[in-house]
């Protein structure tokens, strides 16, 4: 018997659905978990993805990817490539492994939710492939990171990061649990496949892959490139869902996408901005963080939402200004609080590196130069203790990242401002207007305490820096520190009181 061609049977099998007769539809697809809202139930019959795949094709393609990825890994295990990598780049990989591995598993839960509660058979079929993708991503990232534990104990955080109370994973859980596990299926499709995966994963997987190749880390580049190739398929769930939602509730579509974009932008300023502009050796940097955002995220995002009749987010001007400051401020804060990190934050402010930063960010020197000069002078005076933290950072009640974003006053002065509001007898503090507005409208984080809240509430004992480190699960063998102080401070030895650098051998 002749086999049917795929196009003759796929439309039938990919959209298997039926009318329930033994139970109410609401019982199987409850509103609180599906989230159809103002969209009529029958409207979801129009849900359709552009790129269709059969299970046979899926398995064949994924097998080829796996074979290729692990073959490269096996070959490089016999070479000294990793040992020869720059310490700054190694920190980039530690950030990625620890910050992404378990998030990939959380994404599996998001896909499983849509595979069960998606309001169309084709959607549930696509989400089933999506959860297989995310399981693969989790396995790849965990396995590749685990290989290096014998070389550096900080790589152990590939598996443990997400389950600790370190302030960085608290921020990760705040955002990713919010869009992946606690949202309904419709909102999840707009936040994860559409906003997060269609746009922001490009930052972590495309941008870092390019820098990885330049830095000589073929193994890492091969791994994240293999992961990124899956995104084009299951990210379609977002566009297909948006097409239906904008016809019936465009206001909701705008808000859900807006807040997901904002949360992604805040988080990736730390997760990707630091590796691109500070940890990657300057000679290996393909683009600045801002340049990549403008080319890969902003243009694509604006084009997508305007194609469906939506507007730029209300926070757009604040976001665009933040491209010049957010990740630089987070880098300075993370370097200062380096004992709380599971990687070795490279300062990246040698003369050559500062020249690059001034070229890419014309306001960098005015905002950050003097602050780094003070740190440099302390280190060159053998006073590293003066560069270590003694107080807690001020954490935002929405994104849980340090509230350290400067804005320019009318007189040209740059200041970090307190964006606060009072609710139910308590004052909450925020890093930006955007975080404050999202918190106020949703109030999802009313009972989600920041690390500072927990400290002040007496949950962390003893109430000092060692007690805080113990609470976060930071042990001496893991504790972060700058990998090479001399690499970026030696250029400034002999600096005069005016801040000028005196050449070696000259009279100061």
mmCIF file of N, CA and C in Angstrom, residues 32-139:
data_model
loop_
_atom_site.group_PDB
_atom_site.id
_atom_site.type_symbol
_atom_site.label_atom_id
_atom_site.label_comp_id
_atom_site.label_asym_id
_atom_site.label_seq_id
_atom_site.Cartn_x
_atom_site.Cartn_y
_atom_site.Cartn_z
ATOM 1 N N UNK A 32 -8.918 30.056 34.816
ATOM 2 C CA UNK A 32 -7.787 30.526 35.625
ATOM 3 C C UNK A 32 -6.451 29.965 35.151
ATOM 4 N N UNK A 33 -6.494 28.840 34.396
ATOM 5 C CA UNK A 33 -5.245 28.256 33.910
ATOM 6 C C UNK A 33 -5.067 28.432 32.407
ATOM 7 N N UNK A 34 -6.166 28.514 31.684
ATOM 8 C CA UNK A 34 -6.071 28.693 30.223
ATOM 9 C C UNK A 34 -5.952 30.165 29.858
ATOM 10 N N UNK A 35 -6.795 31.007 30.474
ATOM 11 C CA UNK A 35 -6.692 32.444 30.279
ATOM 12 C C UNK A 35 -7.279 32.961 28.986
ATOM 13 N N UNK A 36 -8.353 32.367 28.514
ATOM 14 C CA UNK A 36 -8.946 32.854 27.262
ATOM 15 C C UNK A 36 -9.523 34.250 27.408
ATOM 16 N N UNK A 37 -9.983 34.610 28.608
ATOM 17 C CA UNK A 37 -10.445 35.973 28.848
ATOM 18 C C UNK A 37 -11.595 36.378 27.948
ATOM 19 N N UNK A 38 -11.425 37.495 27.214
ATOM 20 C CA UNK A 38 -12.484 38.018 26.351
ATOM 21 C C UNK A 38 -12.555 37.303 25.005
ATOM 22 N N UNK A 39 -11.649 36.391 24.764
ATOM 23 C CA UNK A 39 -11.623 35.693 23.475
ATOM 24 C C UNK A 39 -12.644 34.564 23.485
ATOM 25 N N UNK A 40 -13.603 34.553 22.555
ATOM 26 C CA UNK A 40 -14.576 33.456 22.507
ATOM 27 C C UNK A 40 -13.872 32.120 22.303
ATOM 28 N N UNK A 41 -14.415 31.094 22.908
ATOM 29 C CA UNK A 41 -13.787 29.773 22.825
ATOM 30 C C UNK A 41 -13.587 29.327 21.381
ATOM 31 N N UNK A 42 -14.562 29.601 20.516
ATOM 32 C CA UNK A 42 -14.474 29.142 19.139
ATOM 33 C C UNK A 42 -13.413 29.896 18.331
ATOM 34 N N UNK A 43 -12.995 31.060 18.823
ATOM 35 C CA UNK A 43 -11.984 31.837 18.090
ATOM 36 C C UNK A 43 -10.652 31.103 18.031
ATOM 37 N N UNK A 44 -10.406 30.256 19.010
ATOM 38 C CA UNK A 44 -9.124 29.541 19.042
ATOM 39 C C UNK A 44 -9.016 28.466 17.964
ATOM 40 N N UNK A 45 -10.110 28.187 17.275
ATOM 41 C CA UNK A 45 -10.049 27.239 16.164
ATOM 42 C C UNK A 45 -9.164 27.755 15.037
ATOM 43 N N UNK A 46 -8.937 29.075 14.992
ATOM 44 C CA UNK A 46 -8.124 29.673 13.933
ATOM 45 C C UNK A 46 -6.632 29.640 14.254
ATOM 46 N N UNK A 47 -6.278 29.162 15.428
ATOM 47 C CA UNK A 47 -4.866 29.148 15.836
ATOM 48 C C UNK A 47 -4.074 28.264 14.862
ATOM 49 N N UNK A 48 -3.006 28.807 14.293
ATOM 50 C CA UNK A 48 -2.205 28.024 13.340
ATOM 51 C C UNK A 48 -0.775 28.536 13.320
ATOM 52 N N UNK A 49 0.177 27.613 13.362
ATOM 53 C CA UNK A 49 1.584 27.954 13.260
ATOM 54 C C UNK A 49 2.023 27.862 11.805
ATOM 55 N N UNK A 50 3.049 28.606 11.449
ATOM 56 C CA UNK A 50 3.522 28.625 10.060
ATOM 57 C C UNK A 50 4.404 27.426 9.732
ATOM 58 N N UNK A 51 5.291 27.111 10.656
ATOM 59 C CA UNK A 51 6.263 26.043 10.410
ATOM 60 C C UNK A 51 5.788 24.762 11.082
ATOM 61 N N UNK A 52 5.373 23.801 10.279
ATOM 62 C CA UNK A 52 4.804 22.559 10.809
ATOM 63 C C UNK A 52 5.832 21.439 10.709
ATOM 64 N N UNK A 53 5.793 20.540 11.684
ATOM 65 C CA UNK A 53 6.759 19.452 11.714
ATOM 66 C C UNK A 53 6.070 18.182 12.213
ATOM 67 N N UNK A 54 6.464 17.063 11.671
ATOM 68 C CA UNK A 54 5.957 15.772 12.152
ATOM 69 C C UNK A 54 6.924 15.223 13.182
ATOM 70 N N UNK A 55 6.469 14.253 13.947
ATOM 71 C CA UNK A 55 7.329 13.678 14.982
ATOM 72 C C UNK A 55 8.547 12.996 14.351
ATOM 73 N N UNK A 56 8.333 12.311 13.227
ATOM 74 C CA UNK A 56 9.440 11.633 12.548
ATOM 75 C C UNK A 56 10.512 12.638 12.134
ATOM 76 N N UNK A 57 10.078 13.752 11.556
ATOM 77 C CA UNK A 57 11.026 14.787 11.147
ATOM 78 C C UNK A 57 11.721 15.395 12.360
ATOM 79 N N UNK A 58 10.960 15.587 13.416
ATOM 80 C CA UNK A 58 11.519 16.177 14.627
ATOM 81 C C UNK A 58 12.644 15.308 15.188
ATOM 82 N N UNK A 59 12.385 14.027 15.314
ATOM 83 C CA UNK A 59 13.381 13.114 15.869
ATOM 84 C C UNK A 59 14.631 13.065 14.992
ATOM 85 N N UNK A 60 14.441 13.020 13.681
ATOM 86 C CA UNK A 60 15.589 12.960 12.769
ATOM 87 C C UNK A 60 16.460 14.206 12.915
ATOM 88 N N UNK A 61 15.815 15.377 12.918
ATOM 89 C CA UNK A 61 16.564 16.631 13.015
ATOM 90 C C UNK A 61 17.299 16.744 14.341
ATOM 91 N N UNK A 62 16.607 16.425 15.441
ATOM 92 C CA UNK A 62 17.225 16.550 16.755
ATOM 93 C C UNK A 62 18.366 15.550 16.935
ATOM 94 N N UNK A 63 18.217 14.373 16.362
ATOM 95 C CA UNK A 63 19.297 13.382 16.446
ATOM 96 C C UNK A 63 20.555 13.907 15.768
ATOM 97 N N UNK A 64 20.384 14.544 14.613
ATOM 98 C CA UNK A 64 21.534 15.097 13.905
ATOM 99 C C UNK A 64 22.202 16.202 14.728
ATOM 100 N N UNK A 65 21.397 17.032 15.351
ATOM 101 C CA UNK A 65 21.955 18.106 16.181
ATOM 102 C C UNK A 65 22.739 17.532 17.357
ATOM 103 N N UNK A 66 22.151 16.555 18.022
ATOM 104 C CA UNK A 66 22.798 15.954 19.184
ATOM 105 C C UNK A 66 24.130 15.308 18.791
ATOM 106 N N UNK A 67 24.112 14.560 17.702
ATOM 107 C CA UNK A 67 25.326 13.873 17.262
ATOM 108 C C UNK A 67 26.437 14.868 16.961
ATOM 109 N N UNK A 68 26.084 15.951 16.304
ATOM 110 C CA UNK A 68 27.071 16.963 15.947
ATOM 111 C C UNK A 68 27.625 17.672 17.183
ATOM 112 N N UNK A 69 26.734 18.045 18.102
ATOM 113 C CA UNK A 69 27.145 18.791 19.298
ATOM 114 C C UNK A 69 28.064 17.958 20.175
ATOM 115 N N UNK A 70 27.685 16.720 20.432
ATOM 116 C CA UNK A 70 28.488 15.874 21.316
ATOM 117 C C UNK A 70 29.785 15.400 20.651
ATOM 118 N N UNK A 71 29.795 15.339 19.327
ATOM 119 C CA UNK A 71 31.027 14.972 18.626
ATOM 120 C C UNK A 71 32.083 16.062 18.814
ATOM 121 N N UNK A 72 31.657 17.313 18.694
ATOM 122 C CA UNK A 72 32.586 18.430 18.912
ATOM 123 C C UNK A 72 33.068 18.430 20.350
ATOM 124 N N UNK A 73 32.163 18.188 21.276
ATOM 125 C CA UNK A 73 32.531 18.163 22.693
ATOM 126 C C UNK A 73 33.566 17.072 22.964
ATOM 127 N N UNK A 74 33.336 15.897 22.424
ATOM 128 C CA UNK A 74 34.261 14.779 22.651
ATOM 129 C C UNK A 74 35.644 15.082 22.081
ATOM 130 N N UNK A 75 35.667 15.710 20.930
ATOM 131 C CA UNK A 75 36.958 16.028 20.312
ATOM 132 C C UNK A 75 37.724 17.061 21.132
ATOM 133 N N UNK A 76 37.019 18.063 21.645
ATOM 134 C CA UNK A 76 37.683 19.137 22.388
ATOM 135 C C UNK A 76 38.082 18.722 23.798
ATOM 136 N N UNK A 77 37.488 17.650 24.319
ATOM 137 C CA UNK A 77 37.881 17.172 25.641
ATOM 138 C C UNK A 77 39.337 16.735 25.665
ATOM 139 N N UNK A 78 39.864 16.388 24.523
ATOM 140 C CA UNK A 78 41.248 15.915 24.443
ATOM 141 C C UNK A 78 42.231 17.050 24.148
ATOM 142 N N UNK A 79 41.722 18.273 24.106
ATOM 143 C CA UNK A 79 42.596 19.416 23.808
ATOM 144 C C UNK A 79 42.664 20.347 25.017
ATOM 145 N N UNK A 80 43.673 21.211 25.074
ATOM 146 C CA UNK A 80 43.812 22.149 26.194
ATOM 147 C C UNK A 80 43.060 23.460 25.963
ATOM 148 N N UNK A 81 42.051 23.452 25.087
ATOM 149 C CA UNK A 81 41.367 24.686 24.708
ATOM 150 C C UNK A 81 40.841 25.438 25.918
ATOM 151 N N UNK A 82 40.144 24.739 26.815
ATOM 152 C CA UNK A 82 39.534 25.413 27.957
ATOM 153 C C UNK A 82 40.591 26.064 28.843
ATOM 154 N N UNK A 83 41.677 25.369 29.077
ATOM 155 C CA UNK A 83 42.725 25.898 29.959
ATOM 156 C C UNK A 83 43.330 27.181 29.426
ATOM 157 N N UNK A 84 43.286 27.377 28.129
ATOM 158 C CA UNK A 84 43.904 28.552 27.515
ATOM 159 C C UNK A 84 42.955 29.723 27.356
ATOM 160 N N UNK A 85 41.703 29.564 27.756
ATOM 161 C CA UNK A 85 40.732 30.645 27.611
ATOM 162 C C UNK A 85 40.995 31.755 28.620
ATOM 163 N N UNK A 86 40.646 32.980 28.237
ATOM 164 C CA UNK A 86 40.753 34.120 29.129
ATOM 165 C C UNK A 86 39.822 33.938 30.328
ATOM 166 N N UNK A 87 40.285 34.346 31.528
ATOM 167 C CA UNK A 87 39.465 34.171 32.728
ATOM 168 C C UNK A 87 38.157 34.958 32.653
ATOM 169 N N UNK A 88 38.214 36.099 31.975
ATOM 170 C CA UNK A 88 36.980 36.862 31.808
ATOM 171 C C UNK A 88 35.955 36.096 31.004
ATOM 172 N N UNK A 89 36.416 35.430 29.933
ATOM 173 C CA UNK A 89 35.482 34.642 29.130
ATOM 174 C C UNK A 89 34.964 33.441 29.915
ATOM 175 N N UNK A 90 35.833 32.817 30.710
ATOM 176 C CA UNK A 90 35.356 31.712 31.542
ATOM 177 C C UNK A 90 34.235 32.172 32.466
ATOM 178 N N UNK A 91 34.327 33.387 32.968
ATOM 179 C CA UNK A 91 33.260 33.922 33.811
ATOM 180 C C UNK A 91 31.958 34.066 33.029
ATOM 181 N N UNK A 92 32.074 34.413 31.752
ATOM 182 C CA UNK A 92 30.879 34.500 30.908
ATOM 183 C C UNK A 92 30.176 33.157 30.829
ATOM 184 N N UNK A 93 30.958 32.076 30.685
ATOM 185 C CA UNK A 93 30.345 30.751 30.596
ATOM 186 C C UNK A 93 29.758 30.325 31.937
ATOM 187 N N UNK A 94 30.426 30.681 33.048
ATOM 188 C CA UNK A 94 29.878 30.351 34.371
ATOM 189 C C UNK A 94 28.545 31.049 34.596
ATOM 190 N N UNK A 95 28.469 32.318 34.195
ATOM 191 C CA UNK A 95 27.208 33.048 34.295
ATOM 192 C C UNK A 95 26.120 32.334 33.509
ATOM 193 N N UNK A 96 26.472 31.926 32.289
ATOM 194 C CA UNK A 96 25.477 31.281 31.422
ATOM 195 C C UNK A 96 25.021 29.943 31.995
ATOM 196 N N UNK A 97 25.964 29.090 32.338
ATOM 197 C CA UNK A 97 25.594 27.765 32.849
ATOM 198 C C UNK A 97 24.738 27.893 34.115
ATOM 199 N N UNK A 98 25.184 28.709 35.062
ATOM 200 C CA UNK A 98 24.440 28.845 36.307
ATOM 201 C C UNK A 98 23.129 29.573 36.146
ATOM 202 N N UNK A 99 23.087 30.566 35.261
ATOM 203 C CA UNK A 99 21.884 31.364 35.110
ATOM 204 C C UNK A 99 20.860 30.785 34.161
ATOM 205 N N UNK A 100 21.253 29.819 33.319
ATOM 206 C CA UNK A 100 20.365 29.352 32.256
ATOM 207 C C UNK A 100 19.942 27.890 32.406
ATOM 208 N N UNK A 101 20.816 27.032 32.929
ATOM 209 C CA UNK A 101 20.540 25.583 32.905
ATOM 210 C C UNK A 101 19.180 25.233 33.491
ATOM 211 N N UNK A 102 18.912 25.682 34.705
ATOM 212 C CA UNK A 102 17.640 25.320 35.335
ATOM 213 C C UNK A 102 16.471 26.157 34.827
ATOM 214 N N UNK A 103 16.763 27.322 34.245
ATOM 215 C CA UNK A 103 15.702 28.086 33.590
ATOM 216 C C UNK A 103 15.163 27.303 32.400
ATOM 217 N N UNK A 104 16.047 26.574 31.728
ATOM 218 C CA UNK A 104 15.591 25.729 30.613
ATOM 219 C C UNK A 104 14.596 24.677 31.102
ATOM 220 N N UNK A 105 14.830 24.153 32.294
ATOM 221 C CA UNK A 105 13.866 23.183 32.827
ATOM 222 C C UNK A 105 12.555 23.872 33.188
ATOM 223 N N UNK A 106 12.631 25.081 33.724
ATOM 224 C CA UNK A 106 11.413 25.831 34.018
ATOM 225 C C UNK A 106 10.625 26.073 32.735
ATOM 226 N N UNK A 107 11.337 26.304 31.628
ATOM 227 C CA UNK A 107 10.669 26.460 30.335
ATOM 228 C C UNK A 107 9.973 25.175 29.911
ATOM 229 N N UNK A 108 10.507 24.029 30.330
ATOM 230 C CA UNK A 108 9.829 22.754 30.067
ATOM 231 C C UNK A 108 8.452 22.756 30.713
ATOM 232 N N UNK A 109 8.370 23.251 31.944
ATOM 233 C CA UNK A 109 7.084 23.321 32.645
ATOM 234 C C UNK A 109 6.118 24.254 31.918
ATOM 235 N N UNK A 110 6.656 25.355 31.374
ATOM 236 C CA UNK A 110 5.804 26.280 30.619
ATOM 237 C C UNK A 110 5.224 25.603 29.383
ATOM 238 N N UNK A 111 6.074 24.867 28.666
ATOM 239 C CA UNK A 111 5.598 24.172 27.467
ATOM 240 C C UNK A 111 4.598 23.075 27.824
ATOM 241 N N UNK A 112 4.840 22.374 28.914
ATOM 242 C CA UNK A 112 3.892 21.335 29.341
ATOM 243 C C UNK A 112 2.539 21.939 29.704
ATOM 244 N N UNK A 113 2.567 23.134 30.288
ATOM 245 C CA UNK A 113 1.307 23.810 30.610
ATOM 246 C C UNK A 113 0.524 24.106 29.338
ATOM 247 N N UNK A 114 1.221 24.602 28.311
ATOM 248 C CA UNK A 114 0.522 24.893 27.055
ATOM 249 C C UNK A 114 0.147 23.608 26.323
ATOM 250 N N UNK A 115 0.935 22.537 26.503
ATOM 251 C CA UNK A 115 0.605 21.257 25.886
ATOM 252 C C UNK A 115 -0.663 20.664 26.492
ATOM 253 N N UNK A 116 -0.955 21.017 27.729
ATOM 254 C CA UNK A 116 -2.175 20.521 28.386
ATOM 255 C C UNK A 116 -3.337 21.498 28.273
ATOM 256 N N UNK A 117 -3.078 22.792 28.426
ATOM 257 C CA UNK A 117 -4.170 23.766 28.520
ATOM 258 C C UNK A 117 -4.244 24.718 27.332
ATOM 259 N N UNK A 118 -3.422 24.495 26.296
ATOM 260 C CA UNK A 118 -3.578 25.281 25.081
ATOM 261 C C UNK A 118 -4.964 25.058 24.495
ATOM 262 N N UNK A 119 -5.559 26.094 23.930
ATOM 263 C CA UNK A 119 -6.968 26.054 23.550
ATOM 264 C C UNK A 119 -7.191 25.613 22.106
ATOM 265 N N UNK A 120 -6.218 24.921 21.549
ATOM 266 C CA UNK A 120 -6.326 24.403 20.193
ATOM 267 C C UNK A 120 -5.441 23.171 20.080
ATOM 268 N N UNK A 121 -5.898 22.172 19.338
ATOM 269 C CA UNK A 121 -5.128 20.938 19.212
ATOM 270 C C UNK A 121 -3.764 21.155 18.592
ATOM 271 N N UNK A 122 -3.670 22.020 17.579
ATOM 272 C CA UNK A 122 -2.382 22.304 16.937
ATOM 273 C C UNK A 122 -1.431 22.981 17.917
ATOM 274 N N UNK A 123 -1.976 23.847 18.766
ATOM 275 C CA UNK A 123 -1.155 24.516 19.775
ATOM 276 C C UNK A 123 -0.585 23.491 20.763
ATOM 277 N N UNK A 124 -1.442 22.597 21.206
ATOM 278 C CA UNK A 124 -0.971 21.578 22.149
ATOM 279 C C UNK A 124 0.069 20.662 21.503
ATOM 280 N N UNK A 125 -0.106 20.380 20.226
ATOM 281 C CA UNK A 125 0.860 19.569 19.498
ATOM 282 C C UNK A 125 2.215 20.275 19.419
ATOM 283 N N UNK A 126 2.194 21.564 19.087
ATOM 284 C CA UNK A 126 3.434 22.330 18.991
ATOM 285 C C UNK A 126 4.120 22.433 20.349
ATOM 286 N N UNK A 127 3.341 22.613 21.414
ATOM 287 C CA UNK A 127 3.917 22.714 22.756
ATOM 288 C C UNK A 127 4.535 21.396 23.205
ATOM 289 N N UNK A 128 4.017 20.290 22.722
ATOM 290 C CA UNK A 128 4.615 18.991 23.043
ATOM 291 C C UNK A 128 6.031 18.900 22.490
ATOM 292 N N UNK A 129 6.205 19.373 21.257
ATOM 293 C CA UNK A 129 7.563 19.449 20.706
ATOM 294 C C UNK A 129 8.394 20.453 21.506
ATOM 295 N N UNK A 130 7.768 21.541 21.914
ATOM 296 C CA UNK A 130 8.477 22.563 22.664
ATOM 297 C C UNK A 130 9.036 22.048 23.971
ATOM 298 N N UNK A 131 8.264 21.239 24.678
ATOM 299 C CA UNK A 131 8.778 20.727 25.958
ATOM 300 C C UNK A 131 9.925 19.743 25.740
ATOM 301 N N UNK A 132 9.906 19.017 24.613
ATOM 302 C CA UNK A 132 11.049 18.159 24.292
ATOM 303 C C UNK A 132 12.289 19.005 23.995
ATOM 304 N N UNK A 133 12.082 20.129 23.327
ATOM 305 C CA UNK A 133 13.183 21.056 23.078
ATOM 306 C C UNK A 133 13.811 21.516 24.388
ATOM 307 N N UNK A 134 12.949 21.951 25.313
ATOM 308 C CA UNK A 134 13.467 22.530 26.552
ATOM 309 C C UNK A 134 14.149 21.485 27.425
ATOM 310 N N UNK A 135 13.645 20.268 27.410
ATOM 311 C CA UNK A 135 14.338 19.195 28.127
ATOM 312 C C UNK A 135 15.735 18.985 27.546
ATOM 313 N N UNK A 136 15.827 19.033 26.231
ATOM 314 C CA UNK A 136 17.125 18.893 25.568
ATOM 315 C C UNK A 136 18.057 20.032 25.972
ATOM 316 N N UNK A 137 17.528 21.250 26.003
ATOM 317 C CA UNK A 137 18.355 22.407 26.356
ATOM 318 C C UNK A 137 18.865 22.298 27.790
ATOM 319 N N UNK A 138 17.999 21.864 28.682
ATOM 320 C CA UNK A 138 18.406 21.690 30.073
ATOM 321 C C UNK A 138 19.499 20.626 30.189
ATOM 322 N N UNK A 139 19.324 19.524 29.474
ATOM 323 C CA UNK A 139 20.303 18.435 29.544
ATOM 324 C C UNK A 139 21.652 18.859 28.965
#
